[in-house]
Amino acid sequence: WRTCLPPRMRVGIRVHWRDGEGAMAKEIQRETIRQIALRAKAMGGRAMLVGGCVRDSLRGVEPHDWDLCTSASPAQMQAVFADARVLTTGLRHGTLTVLTDGGPLEITTYRTEGGYSDGRHPDGVRFVTDIREDLARRDFTVGAMAWHPKRGLCDPFGGQTDLKNGVLRAVGDADTRFQEDALRILRGLRFASKLGFAIEPETAAAMRRQVHRLDCIAAERIREELTGLLCGRYVQRTLMAYADLITSALPELAPMQGCQQQNPHHLYDVWEHTVRAVGQVPAEPVLRWAMLLHDSGKPACKTVDEQGIGHFRGHPRASLALSRELLPRLRFSSADTERILLLVERHDTPLGDNEKLVRRSLSRIGEARFRDLLAIKKGDAVGQGTSRDYVAQLFETEALLNRVLAQEQCFSLRQLAVNGADLQALGLRGRPVGEMLHALLDAVIDGRTDNRRETLLRLARTRMEEQHDK
Ligand code: ATP
Ligand code: MG
């Protein structure tokens, strides 16, 4: 297999023996692909690599998964893999999942798809023996190529040329393809954001004509594609160029576009500021979504004073309210929702410019959220395009955080030098135990006392006496 790869392909498919399980798993998988191809051949069929793995290999990028397609029928596949661990849940649509030591591997019988009366699922599939018929049902030319070790590349729609030119083009008639399945519109935007490709003008125009059909797509699928888009390397230009398509999926965000800030601290309108900020934070879904939503409440809060300066008082709360509606609609997990909401709500709240305030913030939200917020605040600050001082301040806050943590300064009950049992030994019972622990923790965080057992016990006794006297 390796020696007969075309030269560009060799870059991507070549085996790298690296340390670590990841490389090992990939190697096992590659061997499995070879075995599958051999088995398909043994039964008179053919197996080809198809879709994203061919596209990525041609780009010289290691694919994240390998999909195979075969001329063998589902029944033949099942017979050939009778001795293997397989999942047959997709078999009705021609997909057998082989569970290999390197992870699951999908192998699908060549197929075409029937009508799409619901605008998202084919009414039925028909198995075929010609790979070109199978490639014709795929959405974009760069993903509609298949590759066989002996026969080489099968590229009936000019995918290789589009790949070379960085163009995303629908296979066949673009309007029809998006009418069949509107999710393809968001897949296209995700690919544009991930690969940095330009969407071919006719394809983009068809996306715009058909985008209203997103209504019949399941919310979680929309969320997944938008998340992929937000985490793409070219997210900024995609969000700017296709803002109208994004707001078809997320209508709540439409007022951000063209909402001028009229404020010396901001160079851009709310949408452009947001887009720049999104591009600044690490490509982690929660951070990117929080950044997308952090100023979503601004348009509703805008006021302009006598000097013509724009103000957005209370906007974090308005953004929070909007996100509280939007996130459940897209069926985010409760853990992600909670993390995103906290970041949206607190994006404008100071974290602290001295150790005491940093300890206080840490005690409220913990280290992980503190670091998330720092990332959000940096993104926000850089996205404003004006205040370098503010960015510098955030780096100082980060240095303070690192110092507080490195010195193991106390900001939680867990770190406090006394515990509930110590206070019970002093005679406290029930709720006052917890109240006293928190009072002692507050004193330590504020620097009114050190975190030593004797000092804290002394302080506790004094407070008990004071309360007794009252
Ligand atoms: P990646 O896995 O890197 O996101 P991919 O191109 O492999 O990209 P997948 O979602 O893994 O995308 O799908 C594999 C292939 O199946 C695609 O390349 C495409 O040919 C086809 N495909 C997937 N979803 C659709 C769809 N909704 N409409 C048409 N073809 C699709
Ligand atoms: Mg894929």
Coordinates of C-alpha atoms and ligand atoms in Angstrom, one line a residue:
W1 CA 0.0 0.0 0.0
R2 CA 2.6 2.5 1.0
T3 CA 4.8 2.2 -2.0
C4 CA 2.0 2.7 -4.5
L5 CA 0.6 5.9 -2.9
P6 CA 0.7 8.9 -5.2
P7 CA 3.5 11.3 -4.1
R8 CA 1.3 13.9 -2.4
M9 CA -0.7 11.2 -0.7
R10 CA 2.4 9.6 0.7
V11 CA 2.9 12.7 2.9
G12 CA -0.4 12.1 4.7
I13 CA -0.6 8.3 4.7
R14 CA 3.0 7.5 5.5
V15 CA 3.4 5.8 8.8
H16 CA 5.3 7.7 11.5
W17 CA 6.6 5.6 14.3
R18 CA 6.3 7.9 17.2
D19 CA 6.3 7.2 20.8
G20 CA 2.9 7.1 22.4
E21 CA -0.3 5.3 22.1
G22 CA -1.8 7.6 19.5
A23 CA 0.8 6.7 16.9
M24 CA 0.5 3.1 17.8
A25 CA -3.3 3.2 17.4
K26 CA -3.0 4.8 14.0
E27 CA -0.5 2.1 12.9
I28 CA -2.9 -0.6 14.0
Q29 CA -5.7 1.1 12.1
R30 CA -3.7 1.4 9.0
E31 CA -2.9 -2.3 9.1
T32 CA -6.6 -3.0 9.6
I33 CA -7.5 -0.9 6.5
R34 CA -5.1 -3.1 4.6
Q35 CA -6.7 -6.2 6.0
I36 CA -10.1 -5.0 5.1
A37 CA -9.0 -4.2 1.5
L38 CA -7.6 -7.7 1.2
R39 CA -10.7 -9.3 2.6
A40 CA -12.9 -7.2 0.2
K41 CA -10.7 -8.4 -2.6
A42 CA -10.8 -12.0 -1.5
M43 CA -14.6 -11.9 -1.9
G44 CA -14.4 -10.4 -5.3
G45 CA -15.2 -6.8 -4.2
R46 CA -13.1 -3.7 -3.8
A47 CA -12.6 -1.4 -0.9
M48 CA -11.5 2.2 -1.2
L49 CA -10.7 5.0 1.2
V50 CA -13.2 7.8 0.8
G51 CA -14.2 11.3 2.0
G52 CA -12.3 13.3 4.5
C53 CA -9.3 11.0 4.8
V54 CA -8.6 11.2 1.1
R55 CA -9.0 15.0 1.2
D56 CA -6.7 15.4 4.2
S57 CA -4.1 13.0 2.9
L58 CA -3.9 15.0 -0.4
R59 CA -3.5 18.2 1.7
G60 CA -0.6 16.5 3.5
V61 CA -2.5 16.4 6.8
E62 CA -2.9 13.3 8.9
P63 CA -6.6 12.3 8.8
H64 CA -8.4 12.1 12.1
D65 CA -10.4 9.1 10.9
W66 CA -10.5 6.7 8.0
D67 CA -13.7 5.8 6.1
L68 CA -13.9 3.0 3.7
C69 CA -16.4 2.2 1.0
T70 CA -16.8 -1.1 -0.8
S71 CA -18.6 -2.6 -3.7
A72 CA -19.4 -5.6 -1.5
S73 CA -23.0 -5.8 -0.3
P74 CA -23.9 -5.5 3.4
A75 CA -24.5 -9.3 3.5
Q76 CA -21.2 -10.0 1.9
M77 CA -19.5 -7.7 4.4
Q78 CA -21.1 -9.4 7.3
A79 CA -20.0 -12.8 6.1
V80 CA -16.4 -11.6 5.5
F81 CA -16.2 -10.0 9.0
A82 CA -18.0 -12.9 10.8
D83 CA -15.0 -13.5 12.9
A84 CA -14.4 -9.8 13.7
R85 CA -15.9 -7.5 16.4
V86 CA -18.5 -5.4 14.5
L87 CA -21.4 -3.1 15.1
T88 CA -24.3 -3.7 12.7
T89 CA -26.5 -0.7 13.7
G90 CA -25.8 1.1 10.4
L91 CA -26.1 -2.0 8.2
R92 CA -29.6 -1.0 6.9
H93 CA -27.8 2.0 5.3
G94 CA -24.9 -0.2 4.3
T95 CA -22.5 0.7 7.1
L96 CA -20.6 -1.9 9.0
T97 CA -18.5 -0.7 11.9
V98 CA -15.4 -2.8 12.5
L99 CA -14.1 -2.4 16.1
T100 CA -10.4 -2.5 15.7
D101 CA -7.7 -2.1 18.3
G102 CA -7.0 1.3 16.7
G103 CA -10.7 2.4 17.2
P104 CA -13.9 1.9 15.2
L105 CA -13.6 1.8 11.4
E106 CA -16.6 2.4 9.2
I107 CA -17.0 0.5 5.9
T108 CA -20.0 1.3 3.7
T109 CA -21.4 -0.3 0.6
Y110 CA -21.5 2.0 -2.4
R111 CA -24.9 3.6 -2.3
T112 CA -27.1 6.3 -3.7
E113 CA -29.8 8.0 -1.8
G114 CA -33.5 8.4 -2.8
G115 CA -35.7 11.5 -2.3
Y116 CA -35.4 13.7 0.8
S117 CA -39.0 14.5 1.6
D118 CA -38.1 15.7 5.1
G119 CA -35.1 17.9 4.1
R120 CA -32.7 16.0 6.2
H121 CA -32.8 12.2 5.7
P122 CA -32.9 10.2 2.5
D123 CA -36.2 8.4 2.1
G124 CA -34.2 5.3 1.2
V125 CA -30.8 4.1 0.0
R126 CA -30.0 1.9 -2.9
F127 CA -26.8 -0.1 -3.1
V128 CA -24.8 0.2 -6.3
T129 CA -21.6 -1.2 -7.7
D130 CA -20.1 1.9 -9.3
I131 CA -18.1 4.1 -6.9
R132 CA -18.9 7.2 -9.0
E133 CA -22.6 6.8 -8.2
D134 CA -21.6 6.8 -4.5
L135 CA -19.5 9.8 -4.8
A136 CA -22.3 11.7 -6.5
R137 CA -24.4 11.7 -3.3
R138 CA -21.7 13.4 -1.3
D139 CA -21.9 17.1 -0.5
F140 CA -18.6 18.8 -1.5
T141 CA -16.2 17.9 -4.3
V142 CA -13.2 17.9 -2.0
G143 CA -14.9 15.2 0.0
A144 CA -16.2 13.3 -3.0
M145 CA -13.0 11.5 -3.9
A146 CA -12.0 7.9 -3.3
W147 CA -8.7 6.3 -3.4
H148 CA -7.6 2.7 -4.1
P149 CA -4.0 1.5 -3.7
K150 CA -3.8 0.0 -7.2
R151 CA -6.3 2.1 -9.1
G152 CA -5.4 5.4 -7.5
L153 CA -7.7 8.4 -7.2
C154 CA -11.3 8.4 -8.3
D155 CA -12.3 12.0 -8.7
P156 CA -15.2 12.5 -11.0
F157 CA -16.1 16.0 -9.8
G158 CA -12.8 17.8 -9.9
G159 CA -12.2 17.6 -6.2
Q160 CA -8.4 17.6 -6.6
T161 CA -8.5 20.8 -8.6
D162 CA -10.8 22.4 -6.0
L163 CA -8.6 21.2 -3.2
K164 CA -5.5 22.7 -4.9
N165 CA -7.3 26.0 -5.4
G166 CA -8.9 26.0 -1.9
V167 CA -12.4 26.0 -3.2
L168 CA -15.5 24.4 -1.6
R169 CA -18.0 23.5 -4.3
A170 CA -21.2 21.5 -4.1
V171 CA -21.3 18.3 -6.0
G172 CA -23.8 18.7 -8.8
D173 CA -26.6 21.2 -8.5
A174 CA -26.0 23.2 -5.3
D175 CA -29.6 24.2 -4.6
T176 CA -30.8 20.6 -5.0
R177 CA -28.0 19.4 -2.6
F178 CA -29.0 21.9 0.1
Q179 CA -32.7 21.2 -0.4
E180 CA -32.0 17.5 0.2
D181 CA -30.2 18.2 3.4
A182 CA -29.8 21.7 4.8
L183 CA -27.2 20.6 7.3
R184 CA -24.8 20.6 4.4
I185 CA -24.9 24.4 4.5
L186 CA -23.4 24.4 8.0
R187 CA -21.0 21.6 7.1
G188 CA -19.8 23.9 4.3
L189 CA -19.3 26.7 6.7
R190 CA -17.5 24.4 9.1
F191 CA -15.2 23.2 6.3
A192 CA -14.5 26.8 5.2
S193 CA -13.6 27.7 8.8
K194 CA -11.5 24.6 9.3
L195 CA -9.7 24.5 5.9
G196 CA -9.7 28.3 5.1
F197 CA -11.3 27.5 1.7
A198 CA -13.4 30.0 -0.2
I199 CA -16.9 28.9 -1.0
E200 CA -17.5 28.9 -4.7
P201 CA -19.9 31.8 -5.5
E202 CA -22.8 29.6 -6.9
T203 CA -22.5 27.3 -4.0
A204 CA -22.6 30.2 -1.5
A205 CA -25.6 31.8 -3.3
A206 CA -27.4 28.5 -3.1
M207 CA -26.6 28.3 0.6
R208 CA -28.3 31.7 1.0
R209 CA -31.3 30.7 -1.0
Q210 CA -31.8 27.5 1.0
V211 CA -30.8 28.5 4.5
H212 CA -34.4 28.7 5.7
R213 CA -34.5 24.9 5.5
L214 CA -32.3 24.7 8.5
D215 CA -35.6 24.8 10.4
C216 CA -36.0 21.1 9.9
I217 CA -32.5 20.1 11.2
A218 CA -32.1 18.7 14.7
A219 CA -30.8 21.2 17.1
E220 CA -27.9 19.0 18.3
R221 CA -26.6 18.6 14.7
I222 CA -26.7 22.4 14.2
R223 CA -24.9 22.8 17.5
E224 CA -22.2 20.3 16.5
E225 CA -21.6 22.0 13.1
L226 CA -21.5 25.5 14.6
T227 CA -19.1 24.2 17.3
G228 CA -16.8 22.9 14.6
L229 CA -17.1 26.2 12.7
L230 CA -16.3 28.2 15.9
C231 CA -13.2 26.0 16.6
G232 CA -11.8 26.3 13.0
R233 CA -8.6 28.1 12.4
Y234 CA -10.3 30.5 9.9
V235 CA -13.2 31.2 12.1
Q236 CA -12.9 35.0 11.9
R237 CA -13.2 35.3 8.1
T238 CA -16.0 32.7 8.0
L239 CA -18.0 34.5 10.7
M240 CA -17.5 37.8 8.9
A241 CA -18.2 36.6 5.4
Y242 CA -21.2 34.5 6.3
A243 CA -22.7 36.4 9.2
D244 CA -26.1 36.3 7.5
L245 CA -26.0 32.5 7.4
I246 CA -24.9 32.2 11.0
T247 CA -27.8 34.4 12.1
S248 CA -30.2 32.3 10.2
A249 CA -29.2 29.5 12.6
L250 CA -28.9 31.8 15.6
P251 CA -31.4 34.6 15.0
E252 CA -30.8 36.1 18.5
L253 CA -27.4 37.3 17.3
A254 CA -28.7 39.3 14.3
P255 CA -29.0 42.7 16.2
M256 CA -25.2 42.5 16.9
Q257 CA -24.4 43.1 13.3
G258 CA -24.2 46.8 12.6
C259 CA -24.7 47.7 16.2
Q260 CA -22.2 50.6 16.5
Q261 CA -20.5 51.0 19.9
Q262 CA -19.8 54.8 19.6
N263 CA -17.2 54.4 22.3
P264 CA -13.5 55.3 22.3
H265 CA -12.7 51.9 23.8
H266 CA -14.1 50.1 20.8
L267 CA -13.0 50.2 17.2
Y268 CA -15.6 47.8 15.8
D269 CA -19.3 47.2 15.8
V270 CA -20.6 44.6 18.3
W271 CA -20.4 41.8 15.7
E272 CA -16.9 42.5 14.4
H273 CA -15.7 42.9 18.0
T274 CA -17.2 39.6 18.9
V275 CA -15.7 37.8 15.8
R276 CA -12.2 39.2 16.6
A277 CA -12.6 38.1 20.2
V278 CA -13.7 34.6 19.2
G279 CA -10.6 34.3 17.1
Q280 CA -8.4 35.2 20.1
V281 CA -9.5 32.5 22.6
P282 CA -8.1 28.9 22.5
A283 CA -10.1 26.7 20.1
E284 CA -12.1 25.0 22.9
P285 CA -15.8 24.8 22.4
V286 CA -16.9 26.3 25.7
L287 CA -14.5 29.2 25.3
R288 CA -15.5 29.9 21.7
W289 CA -19.2 29.8 22.5
A290 CA -18.9 32.0 25.5
M291 CA -16.9 34.5 23.5
L292 CA -19.6 34.4 20.7
L293 CA -22.3 35.1 23.3
H294 CA -20.5 37.4 25.7
D295 CA -21.9 40.7 24.2
S296 CA -25.1 39.3 22.6
G297 CA -27.1 41.4 25.1
K298 CA -25.4 44.7 24.1
P299 CA -27.8 45.8 21.4
A300 CA -30.7 45.6 23.8
C301 CA -28.9 47.7 26.4
K302 CA -27.5 50.5 24.2
T303 CA -27.9 54.1 25.2
V304 CA -26.2 57.2 23.8
D305 CA -25.3 60.1 26.1
E306 CA -25.3 63.8 25.3
Q307 CA -21.7 63.6 24.1
G308 CA -22.8 60.9 21.6
I309 CA -20.9 58.2 23.5
G310 CA -22.5 54.7 23.5
H311 CA -23.1 52.9 26.8
F312 CA -24.2 49.3 27.4
R313 CA -24.9 49.2 31.1
G314 CA -26.0 45.9 32.4
H315 CA -25.2 44.1 29.2
P316 CA -23.6 41.0 30.8
R317 CA -26.9 40.3 32.4
A318 CA -28.7 40.8 29.2
S319 CA -26.2 38.4 27.4
L320 CA -26.8 35.9 30.2
A321 CA -30.5 36.0 29.7
L322 CA -30.2 35.6 26.0
S323 CA -27.7 32.7 26.4
R324 CA -30.1 31.0 28.9
E325 CA -32.6 30.7 26.1
L326 CA -30.2 29.9 23.3
L327 CA -28.0 27.1 24.9
P328 CA -30.9 24.8 26.0
R329 CA -32.5 25.3 22.5
L330 CA -29.3 23.9 21.0
R331 CA -29.4 21.1 23.6
F332 CA -26.0 21.8 25.2
S333 CA -25.1 19.5 28.1
S334 CA -25.9 21.1 31.5
A335 CA -22.1 21.1 32.4
D336 CA -21.2 23.1 29.2
T337 CA -24.2 25.4 29.7
E338 CA -23.2 26.2 33.2
R339 CA -19.6 26.9 32.2
I340 CA -20.6 29.1 29.3
L341 CA -23.2 31.0 31.4
L342 CA -20.6 31.8 34.1
L343 CA -18.2 33.1 31.5
V344 CA -20.8 35.3 29.9
E345 CA -22.1 36.6 33.2
R346 CA -18.7 37.5 34.6
H347 CA -16.8 38.5 31.5
D348 CA -16.9 42.2 32.6
T349 CA -16.4 41.5 36.4
P350 CA -12.8 42.2 37.6
L351 CA -10.8 39.1 38.8
G352 CA -8.6 41.2 41.1
D353 CA -5.5 43.2 40.8
N354 CA -4.0 42.2 44.2
E355 CA -3.5 38.8 45.9
K356 CA -6.3 39.3 48.3
L357 CA -8.9 39.9 45.5
V358 CA -7.4 37.0 43.5
R359 CA -7.9 34.7 46.5
R360 CA -11.4 35.9 46.8
S361 CA -12.2 35.2 43.1
L362 CA -10.5 31.8 43.4
S363 CA -12.7 30.9 46.4
R364 CA -15.8 31.8 44.4
I365 CA -15.1 30.1 41.1
G366 CA -12.0 27.9 41.5
E367 CA -8.9 27.8 39.4
A368 CA -10.3 26.3 36.2
R369 CA -13.0 28.9 35.8
F370 CA -10.6 31.6 36.8
R371 CA -8.3 30.6 33.9
D372 CA -11.3 30.3 31.5
L373 CA -12.3 33.8 32.5
L374 CA -8.8 35.1 32.0
A375 CA -8.8 33.7 28.5
I376 CA -12.2 35.3 27.8
K377 CA -11.1 38.7 29.2
K378 CA -8.0 38.6 27.1
G379 CA -10.0 37.7 24.0
D380 CA -12.4 40.5 24.8
A381 CA -9.7 43.0 25.4
V382 CA -7.8 42.2 22.2
G383 CA -11.0 42.2 20.3
Q384 CA -11.7 45.8 21.3
G385 CA -8.7 46.8 19.3
T386 CA -7.8 49.7 21.6
S387 CA -6.6 49.1 25.1
R388 CA -3.2 47.5 25.4
D389 CA -3.0 48.6 29.1
Y390 CA -6.0 46.4 29.8
V391 CA -4.4 43.4 28.2
A392 CA -1.2 44.0 30.2
Q393 CA -3.3 44.2 33.4
L394 CA -4.7 40.8 32.6
F395 CA -1.3 39.3 32.3
E396 CA -0.5 40.8 35.7
T397 CA -3.6 39.1 37.1
E398 CA -2.4 35.9 35.7
A399 CA 1.0 36.3 37.3
L400 CA -0.8 37.0 40.6
L401 CA -2.9 33.8 40.2
N402 CA 0.2 31.7 39.5
R403 CA 1.9 33.2 42.6
V404 CA -1.1 32.5 44.9
L405 CA -1.3 28.9 43.6
A406 CA 2.5 28.3 43.7
Q407 CA 2.7 29.6 47.3
E408 CA -0.3 27.4 48.2
Q409 CA -2.1 30.4 49.7
C410 CA -5.3 29.5 51.3
F411 CA -8.6 30.3 49.5
S412 CA -10.7 27.2 50.3
L413 CA -12.0 25.4 53.3
R414 CA -10.0 22.4 52.2
Q415 CA -6.8 24.4 52.7
L416 CA -7.8 25.9 56.0
A417 CA -5.6 24.9 59.0
V418 CA -8.7 24.0 61.1
N419 CA -11.7 21.8 60.3
G420 CA -15.2 21.1 61.7
A421 CA -13.9 18.6 64.3
D422 CA -11.6 21.3 65.7
L423 CA -14.5 23.7 66.2
Q424 CA -16.7 21.0 67.7
A425 CA -13.9 20.4 70.2
L426 CA -14.3 24.0 71.2
G427 CA -18.0 23.3 71.9
L428 CA -19.7 24.5 68.6
R429 CA -22.5 22.3 67.2
G430 CA -24.6 22.3 64.0
R431 CA -24.8 25.3 61.7
P432 CA -22.5 27.6 63.6
V433 CA -19.7 25.2 62.8
G434 CA -20.0 25.9 59.1
E435 CA -20.5 29.6 59.7
M436 CA -17.4 29.8 61.8
L437 CA -15.3 27.9 59.2
H438 CA -16.4 30.4 56.6
A439 CA -15.8 33.4 58.8
L440 CA -12.2 32.1 59.5
L441 CA -11.7 31.4 55.8
D442 CA -12.8 35.0 55.0
A443 CA -10.3 36.3 57.5
V444 CA -7.5 34.3 56.0
I445 CA -8.5 35.3 52.4
D446 CA -8.6 39.0 53.4
G447 CA -5.2 38.7 55.1
R448 CA -6.7 39.6 58.5
T449 CA -5.1 36.5 60.0
D450 CA -2.5 33.9 58.9
N451 CA -3.6 30.3 58.3
R452 CA -2.1 28.7 61.3
R453 CA -4.0 26.4 63.6
E454 CA -3.3 28.1 66.9
T455 CA -4.1 31.6 65.5
L456 CA -7.4 30.3 63.9
L457 CA -8.5 28.5 67.1
R458 CA -7.7 31.7 69.1
L459 CA -9.7 33.7 66.7
A460 CA -12.6 31.2 66.9
R461 CA -12.6 31.4 70.7
T462 CA -12.7 35.2 70.6
R463 CA -15.6 35.2 68.2
M464 CA -17.5 32.7 70.3
E465 CA -17.0 34.8 73.4
E466 CA -18.1 37.9 71.6
Q467 CA -21.2 36.2 70.4
H468 CA -21.8 34.8 73.9
D469 CA -21.5 38.3 75.3
K470 CA -24.1 39.6 72.8
Ligands
ATP1 P1 -14.2 15.6 8.8 O1 -14.4 14.2 9.3 O2 -12.8 16.0 8.7 O3 -15.1 16.5 9.5 P2 -15.3 14.5 6.4 O4 -15.4 15.1 5.0 O5 -14.7 13.2 6.6 O6 -14.7 15.6 7.3 P3 -17.6 13.3 7.6 O7 -18.7 13.9 8.4 O8 -16.7 12.4 8.4 O9 -16.8 14.5 6.9 O10 -18.2 12.5 6.4 C1 -17.5 11.6 5.6 C2 -17.9 11.9 4.1 O11 -19.3 11.5 4.0 C3 -17.8 13.3 3.7 O12 -16.5 13.6 3.2 C4 -18.9 13.4 2.6 O13 -18.4 12.8 1.4 C5 -19.9 12.4 3.1 N1 -21.0 13.1 3.9 C6 -21.1 13.2 5.2 N2 -22.2 13.9 5.6 C7 -22.8 14.2 4.5 C8 -24.0 14.9 4.2 N3 -24.8 15.4 5.2 N4 -24.3 15.1 2.9 C9 -23.6 14.6 1.9 N5 -22.4 13.9 2.1 C10 -22.0 13.7 3.4
MG2 MG -14.5 12.2 8.5

